[in-house]
JSON list of C-alpha atoms in Angstrom, two decimals:
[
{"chain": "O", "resi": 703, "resn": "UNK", "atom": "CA", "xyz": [0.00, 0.00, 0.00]},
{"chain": "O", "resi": 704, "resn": "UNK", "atom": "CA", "xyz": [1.21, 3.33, -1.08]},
{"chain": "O", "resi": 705, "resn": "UNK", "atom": "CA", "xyz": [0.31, 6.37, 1.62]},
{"chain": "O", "resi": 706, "resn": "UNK", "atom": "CA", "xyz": [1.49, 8.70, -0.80]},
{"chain": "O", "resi": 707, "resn": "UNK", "atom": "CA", "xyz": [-0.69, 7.47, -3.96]},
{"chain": "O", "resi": 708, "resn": "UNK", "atom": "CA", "xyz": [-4.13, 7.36, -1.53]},
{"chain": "O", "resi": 709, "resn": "UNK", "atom": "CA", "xyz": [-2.97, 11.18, -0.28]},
{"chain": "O", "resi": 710, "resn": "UNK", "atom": "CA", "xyz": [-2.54, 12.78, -3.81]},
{"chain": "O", "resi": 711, "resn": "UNK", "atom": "CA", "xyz": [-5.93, 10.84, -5.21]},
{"chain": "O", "resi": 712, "resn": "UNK", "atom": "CA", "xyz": [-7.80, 12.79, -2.44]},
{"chain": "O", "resi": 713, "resn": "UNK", "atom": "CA", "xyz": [-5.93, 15.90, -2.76]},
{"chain": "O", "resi": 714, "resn": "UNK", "atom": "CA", "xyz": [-5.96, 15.72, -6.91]},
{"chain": "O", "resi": 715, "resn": "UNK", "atom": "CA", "xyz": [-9.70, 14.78, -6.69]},
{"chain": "O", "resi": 716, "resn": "UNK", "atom": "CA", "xyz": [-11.22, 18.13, -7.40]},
{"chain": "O", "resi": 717, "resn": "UNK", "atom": "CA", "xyz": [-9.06, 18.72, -11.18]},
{"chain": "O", "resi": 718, "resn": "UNK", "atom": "CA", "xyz": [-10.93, 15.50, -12.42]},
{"chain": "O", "resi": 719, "resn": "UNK", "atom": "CA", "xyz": [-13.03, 17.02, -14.91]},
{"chain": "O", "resi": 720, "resn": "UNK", "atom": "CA", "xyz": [-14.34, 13.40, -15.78]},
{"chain": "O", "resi": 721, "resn": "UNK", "atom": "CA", "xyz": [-15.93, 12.61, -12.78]},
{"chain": "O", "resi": 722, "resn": "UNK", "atom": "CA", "xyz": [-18.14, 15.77, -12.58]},
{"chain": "O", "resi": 723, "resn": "UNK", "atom": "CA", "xyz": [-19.61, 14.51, -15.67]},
{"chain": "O", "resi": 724, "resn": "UNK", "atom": "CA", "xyz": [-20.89, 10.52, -14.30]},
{"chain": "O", "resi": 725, "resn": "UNK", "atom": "CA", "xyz": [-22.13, 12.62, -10.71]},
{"chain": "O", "resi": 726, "resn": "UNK", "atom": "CA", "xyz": [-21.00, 9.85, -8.31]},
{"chain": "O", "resi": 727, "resn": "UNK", "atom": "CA", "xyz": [-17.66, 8.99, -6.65]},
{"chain": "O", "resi": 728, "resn": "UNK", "atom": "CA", "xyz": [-16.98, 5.87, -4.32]},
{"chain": "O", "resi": 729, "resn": "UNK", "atom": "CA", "xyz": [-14.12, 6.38, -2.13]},
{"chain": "O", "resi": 730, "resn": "UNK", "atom": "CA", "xyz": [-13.58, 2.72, -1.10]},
{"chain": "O", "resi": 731, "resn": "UNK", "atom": "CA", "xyz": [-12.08, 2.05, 2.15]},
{"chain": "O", "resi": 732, "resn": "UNK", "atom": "CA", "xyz": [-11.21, 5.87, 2.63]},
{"chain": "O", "resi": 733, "resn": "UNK", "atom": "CA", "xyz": [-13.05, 5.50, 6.42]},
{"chain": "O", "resi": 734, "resn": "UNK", "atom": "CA", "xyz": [-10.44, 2.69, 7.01]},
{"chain": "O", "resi": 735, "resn": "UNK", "atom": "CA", "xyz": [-7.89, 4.62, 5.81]},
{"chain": "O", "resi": 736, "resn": "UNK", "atom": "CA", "xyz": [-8.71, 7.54, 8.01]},
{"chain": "O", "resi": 737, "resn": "UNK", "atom": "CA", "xyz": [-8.61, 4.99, 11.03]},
{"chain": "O", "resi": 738, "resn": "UNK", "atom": "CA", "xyz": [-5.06, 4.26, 10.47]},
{"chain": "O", "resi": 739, "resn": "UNK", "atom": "CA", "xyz": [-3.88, 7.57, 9.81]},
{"chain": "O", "resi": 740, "resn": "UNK", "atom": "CA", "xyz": [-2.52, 7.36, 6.22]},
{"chain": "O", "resi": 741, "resn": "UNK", "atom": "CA", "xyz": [-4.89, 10.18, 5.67]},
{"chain": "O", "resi": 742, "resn": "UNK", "atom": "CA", "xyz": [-5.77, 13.09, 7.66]},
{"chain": "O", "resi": 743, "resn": "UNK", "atom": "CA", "xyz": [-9.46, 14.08, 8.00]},
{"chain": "O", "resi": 744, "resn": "UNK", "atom": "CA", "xyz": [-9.26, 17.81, 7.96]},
{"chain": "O", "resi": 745, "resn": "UNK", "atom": "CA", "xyz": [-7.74, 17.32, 4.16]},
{"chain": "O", "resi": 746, "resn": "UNK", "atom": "CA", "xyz": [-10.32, 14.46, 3.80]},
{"chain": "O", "resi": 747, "resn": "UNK", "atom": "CA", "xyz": [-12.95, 16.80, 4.65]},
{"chain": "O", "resi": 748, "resn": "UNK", "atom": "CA", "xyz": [-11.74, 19.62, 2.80]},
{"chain": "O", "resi": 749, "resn": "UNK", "atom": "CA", "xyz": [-11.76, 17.70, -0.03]},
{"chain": "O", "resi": 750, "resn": "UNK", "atom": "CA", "xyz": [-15.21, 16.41, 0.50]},
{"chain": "O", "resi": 751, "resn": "UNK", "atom": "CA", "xyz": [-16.43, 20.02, 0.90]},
{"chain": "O", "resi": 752, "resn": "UNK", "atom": "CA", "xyz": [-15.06, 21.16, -2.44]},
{"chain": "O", "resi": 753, "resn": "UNK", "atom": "CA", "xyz": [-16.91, 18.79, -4.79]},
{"chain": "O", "resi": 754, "resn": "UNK", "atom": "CA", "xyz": [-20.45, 19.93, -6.72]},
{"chain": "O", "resi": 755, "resn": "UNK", "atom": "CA", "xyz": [-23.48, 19.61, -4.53]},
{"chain": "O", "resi": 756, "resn": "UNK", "atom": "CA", "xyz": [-24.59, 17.13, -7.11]},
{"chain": "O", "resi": 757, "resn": "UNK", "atom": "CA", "xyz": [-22.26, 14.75, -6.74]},
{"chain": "O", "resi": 758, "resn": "UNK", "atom": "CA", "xyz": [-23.02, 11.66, -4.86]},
{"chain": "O", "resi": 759, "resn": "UNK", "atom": "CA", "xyz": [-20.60, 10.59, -2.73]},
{"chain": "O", "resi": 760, "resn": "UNK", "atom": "CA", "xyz": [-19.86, 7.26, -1.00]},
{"chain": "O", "resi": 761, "resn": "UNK", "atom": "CA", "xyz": [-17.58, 6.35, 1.99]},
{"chain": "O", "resi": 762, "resn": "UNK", "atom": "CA", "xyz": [-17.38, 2.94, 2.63]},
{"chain": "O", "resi": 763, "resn": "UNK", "atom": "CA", "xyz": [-15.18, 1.32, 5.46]},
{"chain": "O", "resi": 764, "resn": "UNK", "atom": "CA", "xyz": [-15.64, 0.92, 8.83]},
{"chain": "O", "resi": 765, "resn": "UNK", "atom": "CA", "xyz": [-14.60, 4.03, 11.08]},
{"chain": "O", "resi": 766, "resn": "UNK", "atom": "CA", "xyz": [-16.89, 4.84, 14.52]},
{"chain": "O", "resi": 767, "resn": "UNK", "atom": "CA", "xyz": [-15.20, 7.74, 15.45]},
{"chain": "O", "resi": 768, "resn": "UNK", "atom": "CA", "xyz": [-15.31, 9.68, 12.04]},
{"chain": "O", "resi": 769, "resn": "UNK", "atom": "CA", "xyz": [-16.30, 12.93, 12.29]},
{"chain": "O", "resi": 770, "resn": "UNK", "atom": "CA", "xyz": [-17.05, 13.08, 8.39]},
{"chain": "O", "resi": 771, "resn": "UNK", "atom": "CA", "xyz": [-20.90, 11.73, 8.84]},
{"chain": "O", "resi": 772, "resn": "UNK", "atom": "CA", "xyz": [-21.99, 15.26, 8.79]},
{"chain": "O", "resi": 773, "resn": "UNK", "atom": "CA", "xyz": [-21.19, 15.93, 5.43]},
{"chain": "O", "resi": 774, "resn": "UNK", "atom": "CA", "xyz": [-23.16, 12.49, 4.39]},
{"chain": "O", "resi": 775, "resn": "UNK", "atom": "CA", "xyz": [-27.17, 12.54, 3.23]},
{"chain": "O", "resi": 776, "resn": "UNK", "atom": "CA", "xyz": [-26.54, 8.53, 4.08]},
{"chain": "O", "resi": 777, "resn": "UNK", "atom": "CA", "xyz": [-24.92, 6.93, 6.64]},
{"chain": "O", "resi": 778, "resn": "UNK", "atom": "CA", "xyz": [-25.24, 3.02, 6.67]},
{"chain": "O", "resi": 779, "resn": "UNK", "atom": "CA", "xyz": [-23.55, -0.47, 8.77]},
{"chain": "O", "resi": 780, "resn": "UNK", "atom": "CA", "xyz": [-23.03, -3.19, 6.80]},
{"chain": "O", "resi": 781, "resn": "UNK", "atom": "CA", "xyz": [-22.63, -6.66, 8.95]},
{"chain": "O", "resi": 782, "resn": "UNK", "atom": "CA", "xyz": [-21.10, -9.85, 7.94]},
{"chain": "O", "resi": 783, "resn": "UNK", "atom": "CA", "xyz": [-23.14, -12.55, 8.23]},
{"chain": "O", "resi": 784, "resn": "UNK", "atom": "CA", "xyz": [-21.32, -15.09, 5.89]},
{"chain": "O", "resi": 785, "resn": "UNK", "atom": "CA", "xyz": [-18.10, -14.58, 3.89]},
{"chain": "O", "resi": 786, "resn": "UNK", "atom": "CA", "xyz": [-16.19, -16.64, 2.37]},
{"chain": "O", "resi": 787, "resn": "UNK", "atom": "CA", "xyz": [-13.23, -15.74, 4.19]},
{"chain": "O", "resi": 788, "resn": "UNK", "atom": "CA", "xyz": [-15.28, -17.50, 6.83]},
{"chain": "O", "resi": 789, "resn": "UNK", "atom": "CA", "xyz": [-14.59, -20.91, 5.30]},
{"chain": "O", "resi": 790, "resn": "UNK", "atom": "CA", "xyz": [-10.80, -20.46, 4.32]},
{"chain": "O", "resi": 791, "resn": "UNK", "atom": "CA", "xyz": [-11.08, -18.60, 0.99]},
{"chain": "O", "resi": 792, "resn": "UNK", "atom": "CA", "xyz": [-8.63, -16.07, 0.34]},
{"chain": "O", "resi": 793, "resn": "UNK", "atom": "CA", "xyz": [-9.10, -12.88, -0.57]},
{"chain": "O", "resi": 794, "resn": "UNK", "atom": "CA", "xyz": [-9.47, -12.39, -4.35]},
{"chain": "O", "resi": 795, "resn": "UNK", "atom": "CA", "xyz": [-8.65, -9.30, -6.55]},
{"chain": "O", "resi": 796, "resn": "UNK", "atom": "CA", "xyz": [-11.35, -7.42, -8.10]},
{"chain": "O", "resi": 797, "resn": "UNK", "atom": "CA", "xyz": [-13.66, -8.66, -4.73]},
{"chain": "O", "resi": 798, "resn": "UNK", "atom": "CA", "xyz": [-12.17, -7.70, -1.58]},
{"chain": "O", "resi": 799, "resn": "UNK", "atom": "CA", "xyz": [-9.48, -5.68, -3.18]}
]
């Protein structure tokens, strides 16, 4: 995992012209990333700030003390019931990463 590569795509976000035009953004795992401290929220919510209005954007990974939710129209907890982690499957690319 490359700290620097998930700092610049937050920070670079707002000069993709390309994204304004499909209206939604998923930034997966950024909550998990927040947890560990790769990134910082005050740039993560600076960032989030600075997009259109119209955009919808979606957080996903698990983060209880985020501070972020108030910027969100949804806020939602997913729970594992059955994975296939659960009976010895790795994880596969394209899936869980």
């Amino acid at each position: 995992f490359d700290s620097a590569i998930a700092k610049s795509s937050v920070t670079t976000l707002g000069d993709r012209e390309e994204m304004a035009v499909k209206g939604i953004i998923v930034f997966d795992e950024l909550l998990v990333a927040l947890d560990l401290g790769i990134l910082e929220e005050d740039d993560v919510r600076n960032t989030l700030s600075s997009l259109p209005k119209n955009w919808e954007v979606i957080l996903t990974g698990q983060n209880k003390k985020c501070q972020l939710f108030d910027l969100a129209d949804y806020v939602s907890v997913i729970e594992k019931r059955k994975h296939p982690f659960d009976s010895g499957q790795e994880a596969r690319c394209g899936v869980e990463y």
